[in-house]
């Protein structure tokens, strides 16, 4: 099998140029999806007969919460790639994904709280999903602070890659144990966020637009911060010096 | 010692009423055990790292996995086992419900080694750092949540008269998984931190 496509990812310069070509398309697609999704969700989706207008935060909360669950798998995969193949780009991804993931998780918790205060009558309950997301938030902060504390960049990179893998395994265990704890103590049936099967396409089509938009937003933020980090790390490389001289 | 001290703070901070204490005693004991294990964790590799014997251990021909495991077991014998042994006494002082003492001791016996093994990953990652207390806590405490849940649930299930074997089996499974996997991660972390 030809592995050149894989080895290309080892070159930060190659990724920088490629992602530069992708960015306008990604931004365009995101803006389109976001505009369609937001306008549709906020103005045209019929109001929920119980929750009224509050229900519209659903279209922010669900995409953000679903993407925040993707961070630990992403970091664990990137960490494995870094530890096995010593690919610099994978470490950059681990590094920039941790604070980004913390922000998305915080956003998911905050939007859930705002939704919860109106529908459940409280900002916070010790529900399984909320608790496991909160714990994930702490774990991400742990990765960020470990990176900040270890100044040696090679050692920090490997330590954070390892912690991402361990954390990725642990997030799964935490998720199941917290669900187990919660379902035995308080029935969570009132709080299931699962889309009701009775909901028609006028409810879930805008949701898909919003999910795509948020995923694209995540991809764009990841690419932008990765590019930024690449430039900082490679600032002594000739191609970066040329690039800066041109601009 | 630290375990007893933390457990003493709860009646002072919450309420000395026996009914209230009896209700929360299992959680208090588990959280105290968790904090005690976190505090003791720091000594696991610290002294060896500072006087250089950790590097010699890593250079030795034996697999690092078994060396880390041996250090963990030794560390648990002096930090975890005393907690298990003293727990019935503290439980009595906290008006712990009768009929669950043996379960409490058994869960602590199964759970504290898991806490030690998980903690050793965090310690191995941060051993070279100057100020590592908070980072160690942020890394270790979220990972310990499943053990905490399993331990306290097992105790409360005993009080409700449910069959224990399933809960103990899950705790045993956690112990086996931690026993086999955590030293691998700790050994890898040590190789990163010490070079």
PDB file of C-alpha atoms in Angstrom, chain B:
ATOM      1  CA  UNK B   1      -4.163  10.211  60.029  1.00  0.00           C
ATOM      2  CA  UNK B   2      -5.303  12.640  57.367  1.00  0.00           C
ATOM      3  CA  UNK B   3      -8.254  10.322  56.740  1.00  0.00           C
ATOM      4  CA  UNK B   4      -9.355  10.588  60.390  1.00  0.00           C
ATOM      5  CA  UNK B   5      -8.844  14.346  60.344  1.00  0.00           C
ATOM      6  CA  UNK B   6     -10.999  14.925  57.242  1.00  0.00           C
ATOM      7  CA  UNK B   7     -13.685  12.593  58.539  1.00  0.00           C
ATOM      8  CA  UNK B   8     -13.734  14.610  61.770  1.00  0.00           C
ATOM      9  CA  UNK B   9     -14.350  17.826  59.886  1.00  0.00           C
ATOM     10  CA  UNK B  10     -17.653  16.639  58.431  1.00  0.00           C
ATOM     11  CA  UNK B  11     -19.609  16.420  61.705  1.00  0.00           C
ATOM     12  CA  UNK B  12     -18.218  19.819  62.690  1.00  0.00           C
ATOM     13  CA  UNK B  13     -18.986  21.371  59.323  1.00  0.00           C
ATOM     14  CA  UNK B  14     -22.372  19.810  58.618  1.00  0.00           C
ATOM     15  CA  UNK B  15     -24.143  18.711  61.753  1.00  0.00           C
ATOM     16  CA  UNK B  16     -23.402  16.615  64.827  1.00  0.00           C
ATOM     17  CA  UNK B  17     -26.910  15.077  64.707  1.00  0.00           C
ATOM     18  CA  UNK B  18     -26.581  11.266  64.612  1.00  0.00           C
ATOM     19  CA  UNK B  19     -29.387  10.877  62.028  1.00  0.00           C
ATOM     20  CA  UNK B  20     -27.784  13.300  59.575  1.00  0.00           C
ATOM     21  CA  UNK B  21     -24.375  11.727  60.044  1.00  0.00           C
ATOM     22  CA  UNK B  22     -25.698   8.205  59.590  1.00  0.00           C
ATOM     23  CA  UNK B  23     -27.246   9.277  56.293  1.00  0.00           C
ATOM     24  CA  UNK B  24     -24.048  10.718  54.843  1.00  0.00           C
ATOM     25  CA  UNK B  25     -21.444   8.580  56.622  1.00  0.00           C
ATOM     26  CA  UNK B  26     -20.703   6.263  53.678  1.00  0.00           C
ATOM     27  CA  UNK B  27     -20.041   9.248  51.401  1.00  0.00           C
ATOM     28  CA  UNK B  28     -17.965  10.983  54.063  1.00  0.00           C
ATOM     29  CA  UNK B  29     -15.792   7.916  54.541  1.00  0.00           C
ATOM     30  CA  UNK B  30     -15.283   7.474  50.822  1.00  0.00           C
ATOM     31  CA  UNK B  31     -14.451  11.120  50.178  1.00  0.00           C
ATOM     32  CA  UNK B  32     -12.048  11.129  53.120  1.00  0.00           C
ATOM     33  CA  UNK B  33     -10.373   8.008  51.755  1.00  0.00           C
ATOM     34  CA  UNK B  34     -10.140   9.647  48.313  1.00  0.00           C
ATOM     35  CA  UNK B  35      -8.559  12.820  49.702  1.00  0.00           C
ATOM     36  CA  UNK B  36      -6.202  10.865  51.920  1.00  0.00           C
ATOM     37  CA  UNK B  37      -5.080   8.801  48.955  1.00  0.00           C
ATOM     38  CA  UNK B  38      -4.592  11.965  46.881  1.00  0.00           C
ATOM     39  CA  UNK B  39      -2.452  13.542  49.590  1.00  0.00           C
ATOM     40  CA  UNK B  40      -0.350  10.437  50.092  1.00  0.00           C
ATOM     41  CA  UNK B  41       0.081   9.901  46.336  1.00  0.00           C
ATOM     42  CA  UNK B  42       2.665  12.615  46.055  1.00  0.00           C
ATOM     43  CA  UNK B  43       5.197  10.536  47.997  1.00  0.00           C
ATOM     44  CA  UNK B  44       4.957   7.645  45.560  1.00  0.00           C
ATOM     45  CA  UNK B  45       7.819   8.616  43.263  1.00  0.00           C
ATOM     46  CA  UNK B  46       8.891  11.897  44.801  1.00  0.00           C
ATOM     47  CA  UNK B  47      11.784  10.885  47.042  1.00  0.00           C
ATOM     48  CA  UNK B  48      13.064   8.406  44.465  1.00  0.00           C
ATOM     49  CA  UNK B  49      12.958  11.082  41.803  1.00  0.00           C
ATOM     50  CA  UNK B  50      14.868  13.574  43.921  1.00  0.00           C
ATOM     51  CA  UNK B  51      17.704  11.289  44.975  1.00  0.00           C
ATOM     52  CA  UNK B  52      18.028   9.736  41.538  1.00  0.00           C
ATOM     53  CA  UNK B  53      17.071   6.177  42.450  1.00  0.00           C
ATOM     54  CA  UNK B  54      14.069   6.390  40.127  1.00  0.00           C
ATOM     55  CA  UNK B  55      16.422   6.720  37.156  1.00  0.00           C
ATOM     56  CA  UNK B  56      18.386   3.720  38.381  1.00  0.00           C
ATOM     57  CA  UNK B  57      15.160   1.738  38.681  1.00  0.00           C
ATOM     58  CA  UNK B  58      14.286   2.648  35.110  1.00  0.00           C
ATOM     59  CA  UNK B  59      17.734   1.593  33.932  1.00  0.00           C
ATOM     60  CA  UNK B  60      17.461  -1.782  35.653  1.00  0.00           C
ATOM     61  CA  UNK B  61      16.878  -4.837  33.454  1.00  0.00           C
ATOM     62  CA  UNK B  62      13.486  -5.600  35.019  1.00  0.00           C
ATOM     63  CA  UNK B  63      10.378  -4.416  33.175  1.00  0.00           C
ATOM     64  CA  UNK B  64       9.263  -1.034  34.468  1.00  0.00           C
ATOM     65  CA  UNK B  65       5.684  -2.332  34.610  1.00  0.00           C
ATOM     66  CA  UNK B  66       6.469  -4.667  37.512  1.00  0.00           C
ATOM     67  CA  UNK B  67       8.609  -2.111  39.300  1.00  0.00           C
ATOM     68  CA  UNK B  68       5.784   0.439  39.160  1.00  0.00           C
ATOM     69  CA  UNK B  69       3.323  -2.212  40.307  1.00  0.00           C
ATOM     70  CA  UNK B  70       5.585  -3.165  43.212  1.00  0.00           C
ATOM     71  CA  UNK B  71       5.951   0.462  44.248  1.00  0.00           C
ATOM     72  CA  UNK B  72       2.182   0.841  44.068  1.00  0.00           C
ATOM     73  CA  UNK B  73       1.548  -2.208  46.231  1.00  0.00           C
ATOM     74  CA  UNK B  74       4.111  -1.088  48.801  1.00  0.00           C
ATOM     75  CA  UNK B  75       2.629   2.387  48.820  1.00  0.00           C
ATOM     76  CA  UNK B  76      -0.875   1.047  49.272  1.00  0.00           C
ATOM     77  CA  UNK B  77       0.230  -1.114  52.208  1.00  0.00           C
ATOM     78  CA  UNK B  78       1.366   1.951  54.138  1.00  0.00           C
ATOM     79  CA  UNK B  79      -1.238   4.471  52.955  1.00  0.00           C
ATOM     80  CA  UNK B  80      -4.342   2.603  51.787  1.00  0.00           C
ATOM     81  CA  UNK B  81      -4.469  -0.345  54.150  1.00  0.00           C
ATOM     82  CA  UNK B  82      -4.437   1.789  57.334  1.00  0.00           C
ATOM     83  CA  UNK B  83      -7.465   3.667  55.963  1.00  0.00           C
ATOM     84  CA  UNK B  84      -9.275   0.372  55.461  1.00  0.00           C
ATOM     85  CA  UNK B  85      -8.343  -0.821  58.938  1.00  0.00           C
ATOM     86  CA  UNK B  86      -9.355   2.346  60.747  1.00  0.00           C
ATOM     87  CA  UNK B  87     -12.557   2.855  58.748  1.00  0.00           C
ATOM     88  CA  UNK B  88     -14.871   0.773  61.021  1.00  0.00           C
ATOM     89  CA  UNK B  89     -13.883   2.916  63.987  1.00  0.00           C
ATOM     90  CA  UNK B  90     -14.566   6.174  62.139  1.00  0.00           C
ATOM     91  CA  UNK B  91     -17.743   4.651  60.727  1.00  0.00           C
ATOM     92  CA  UNK B  92     -18.919   3.916  64.272  1.00  0.00           C
ATOM     93  CA  UNK B  93     -18.180   7.498  65.323  1.00  0.00           C
ATOM     94  CA  UNK B  94     -20.210   8.753  62.374  1.00  0.00           C
ATOM     95  CA  UNK B  95     -23.192   6.607  63.380  1.00  0.00           C
ATOM     96  CA  UNK B  96     -22.778   4.433  60.305  1.00  0.00           C
ATOM     97  CA  UNK B  97     -25.850   2.199  59.835  1.00  0.00           C
ATOM     98  CA  UNK B  98     -25.443  -1.238  61.330  1.00  0.00           C
ATOM     99  CA  UNK B  99     -25.312  -4.205  59.038  1.00  0.00           C
ATOM    100  CA  UNK B 100     -23.141  -2.580  56.384  1.00  0.00           C
ATOM    101  CA  UNK B 101     -19.801  -2.526  58.179  1.00  0.00           C
ATOM    102  CA  UNK B 102     -18.443  -5.569  56.401  1.00  0.00           C
ATOM    103  CA  UNK B 103     -19.554  -4.151  53.032  1.00  0.00           C
ATOM    104  CA  UNK B 104     -17.874  -0.847  53.792  1.00  0.00           C
ATOM    105  CA  UNK B 105     -14.579  -2.490  54.657  1.00  0.00           C
ATOM    106  CA  UNK B 106     -14.805  -4.789  51.674  1.00  0.00           C
ATOM    107  CA  UNK B 107     -15.501  -1.938  49.216  1.00  0.00           C
ATOM    108  CA  UNK B 108     -12.681   0.131  50.677  1.00  0.00           C
ATOM    109  CA  UNK B 109     -10.408  -2.883  50.408  1.00  0.00           C
ATOM    110  CA  UNK B 110     -11.291  -3.230  46.725  1.00  0.00           C
ATOM    111  CA  UNK B 111     -11.500   0.505  46.003  1.00  0.00           C
ATOM    112  CA  UNK B 112      -8.453   2.099  47.643  1.00  0.00           C
ATOM    113  CA  UNK B 113      -5.940   0.126  45.504  1.00  0.00           C
ATOM    114  CA  UNK B 114      -7.778   1.409  42.410  1.00  0.00           C
ATOM    115  CA  UNK B 115      -7.420   4.965  43.716  1.00  0.00           C
ATOM    116  CA  UNK B 116      -3.710   4.392  44.274  1.00  0.00           C
ATOM    117  CA  UNK B 117      -3.198   2.866  40.838  1.00  0.00           C
ATOM    118  CA  UNK B 118      -5.081   5.655  39.070  1.00  0.00           C
ATOM    119  CA  UNK B 119      -3.303   8.267  41.120  1.00  0.00           C
ATOM    120  CA  UNK B 120       0.079   6.858  40.192  1.00  0.00           C
ATOM    121  CA  UNK B 121      -0.550   7.825  36.545  1.00  0.00           C
ATOM    122  CA  UNK B 122      -1.055  11.443  37.561  1.00  0.00           C
ATOM    123  CA  UNK B 123       1.918  11.374  39.896  1.00  0.00           C
ATOM    124  CA  UNK B 124       4.147   9.870  37.223  1.00  0.00           C
ATOM    125  CA  UNK B 125       3.113  12.606  34.792  1.00  0.00           C
ATOM    126  CA  UNK B 126       3.786  15.435  37.233  1.00  0.00           C
ATOM    127  CA  UNK B 127       6.793  14.103  39.139  1.00  0.00           C
ATOM    128  CA  UNK B 128       9.196  16.593  37.607  1.00  0.00           C
ATOM    129  CA  UNK B 129       7.086  19.636  38.383  1.00  0.00           C
ATOM    130  CA  UNK B 130       7.686  22.111  41.164  1.00  0.00           C
ATOM    131  CA  UNK B 131       4.106  22.945  42.075  1.00  0.00           C
ATOM    132  CA  UNK B 132       1.973  19.999  41.163  1.00  0.00           C
ATOM    133  CA  UNK B 133      -0.696  19.787  43.884  1.00  0.00           C
ATOM    134  CA  UNK B 134      -3.549  21.308  41.924  1.00  0.00           C
ATOM    135  CA  UNK B 135      -2.675  19.635  38.625  1.00  0.00           C
ATOM    136  CA  UNK B 136      -2.502  16.276  40.349  1.00  0.00           C
ATOM    137  CA  UNK B 137      -5.956  16.868  41.844  1.00  0.00           C
ATOM    138  CA  UNK B 138      -7.469  18.017  38.538  1.00  0.00           C
ATOM    139  CA  UNK B 139      -6.078  14.960  36.751  1.00  0.00           C
ATOM    140  CA  UNK B 140      -6.788  12.380  39.437  1.00  0.00           C
ATOM    141  CA  UNK B 141     -10.102  13.328  41.035  1.00  0.00           C
ATOM    142  CA  UNK B 142     -12.338  13.114  37.931  1.00  0.00           C
ATOM    143  CA  UNK B 143     -10.817   9.724  37.140  1.00  0.00           C
ATOM    144  CA  UNK B 144     -11.639   8.493  40.644  1.00  0.00           C
ATOM    145  CA  UNK B 145     -15.353   9.237  40.292  1.00  0.00           C
ATOM    146  CA  UNK B 146     -16.329   5.740  39.029  1.00  0.00           C
ATOM    147  CA  UNK B 147     -14.712   4.143  42.093  1.00  0.00           C
ATOM    148  CA  UNK B 148     -16.461   6.592  44.406  1.00  0.00           C
ATOM    149  CA  UNK B 149     -19.797   5.851  42.757  1.00  0.00           C
ATOM    150  CA  UNK B 150     -19.324   2.103  42.902  1.00  0.00           C
ATOM    151  CA  UNK B 151     -18.207   2.203  46.541  1.00  0.00           C
ATOM    152  CA  UNK B 152     -21.025   4.340  47.881  1.00  0.00           C
ATOM    153  CA  UNK B 153     -23.654   2.572  45.766  1.00  0.00           C
ATOM    154  CA  UNK B 154     -22.567  -0.804  47.072  1.00  0.00           C
ATOM    155  CA  UNK B 155     -22.954   0.387  50.646  1.00  0.00           C
ATOM    156  CA  UNK B 156     -26.372   1.915  50.061  1.00  0.00           C
ATOM    157  CA  UNK B 157     -27.519  -1.229  48.249  1.00  0.00           C
ATOM    158  CA  UNK B 158     -26.504  -3.341  51.238  1.00  0.00           C
ATOM    159  CA  UNK B 159     -28.659  -1.203  53.470  1.00  0.00           C
ATOM    160  CA  UNK B 160     -31.608  -1.744  51.172  1.00  0.00           C
ATOM    161  CA  UNK B 161     -31.006  -5.467  51.416  1.00  0.00           C
ATOM    162  CA  UNK B 162     -30.114  -6.018  47.764  1.00  0.00           C
ATOM    163  CA  UNK B 163     -27.763  -8.739  46.629  1.00  0.00           C
ATOM    164  CA  UNK B 164     -24.181  -7.592  46.711  1.00  0.00           C
ATOM    165  CA  UNK B 165     -22.379  -9.926  44.373  1.00  0.00           C
ATOM    166  CA  UNK B 166     -22.992  -7.834  41.242  1.00  0.00           C
ATOM    167  CA  UNK B 167     -21.716  -4.625  42.811  1.00  0.00           C
ATOM    168  CA  UNK B 168     -18.677  -6.294  44.289  1.00  0.00           C
ATOM    169  CA  UNK B 169     -18.003  -7.930  40.930  1.00  0.00           C
ATOM    170  CA  UNK B 170     -17.955  -4.506  39.276  1.00  0.00           C
ATOM    171  CA  UNK B 171     -15.566  -3.183  41.893  1.00  0.00           C
ATOM    172  CA  UNK B 172     -13.416  -6.248  41.416  1.00  0.00           C
ATOM    173  CA  UNK B 173     -13.456  -5.672  37.667  1.00  0.00           C
ATOM    174  CA  UNK B 174     -12.321  -2.080  38.223  1.00  0.00           C
ATOM    175  CA  UNK B 175      -9.504  -3.351  40.406  1.00  0.00           C
ATOM    176  CA  UNK B 176      -8.392  -5.909  37.835  1.00  0.00           C
ATOM    177  CA  UNK B 177      -8.529  -3.354  35.012  1.00  0.00           C
ATOM    178  CA  UNK B 178      -6.585  -0.789  37.049  1.00  0.00           C
ATOM    179  CA  UNK B 179      -4.104  -3.446  38.141  1.00  0.00           C
ATOM    180  CA  UNK B 180      -3.313  -4.480  34.586  1.00  0.00           C
ATOM    181  CA  UNK B 181      -3.564  -1.159  32.733  1.00  0.00           C
ATOM    182  CA  UNK B 182      -2.616   1.630  35.144  1.00  0.00           C
ATOM    183  CA  UNK B 183       1.014   0.520  35.714  1.00  0.00           C
ATOM    184  CA  UNK B 184       1.449   0.464  31.919  1.00  0.00           C
ATOM    185  CA  UNK B 185       0.333   4.086  31.698  1.00  0.00           C
ATOM    186  CA  UNK B 186       2.378   5.052  34.767  1.00  0.00           C
ATOM    187  CA  UNK B 187       5.478   3.406  33.349  1.00  0.00           C
ATOM    188  CA  UNK B 188       5.007   5.249  30.045  1.00  0.00           C
ATOM    189  CA  UNK B 189       4.458   8.491  31.958  1.00  0.00           C
ATOM    190  CA  UNK B 190       7.612   7.959  33.991  1.00  0.00           C
ATOM    191  CA  UNK B 191       9.619   7.456  30.837  1.00  0.00           C
ATOM    192  CA  UNK B 192       8.307  10.808  29.619  1.00  0.00           C
ATOM    193  CA  UNK B 193       8.834  12.709  32.882  1.00  0.00           C
ATOM    194  CA  UNK B 194      12.285  11.332  33.678  1.00  0.00           C
ATOM    195  CA  UNK B 195      14.837  11.653  30.955  1.00  0.00           C
TER     196      UNK B 195
END
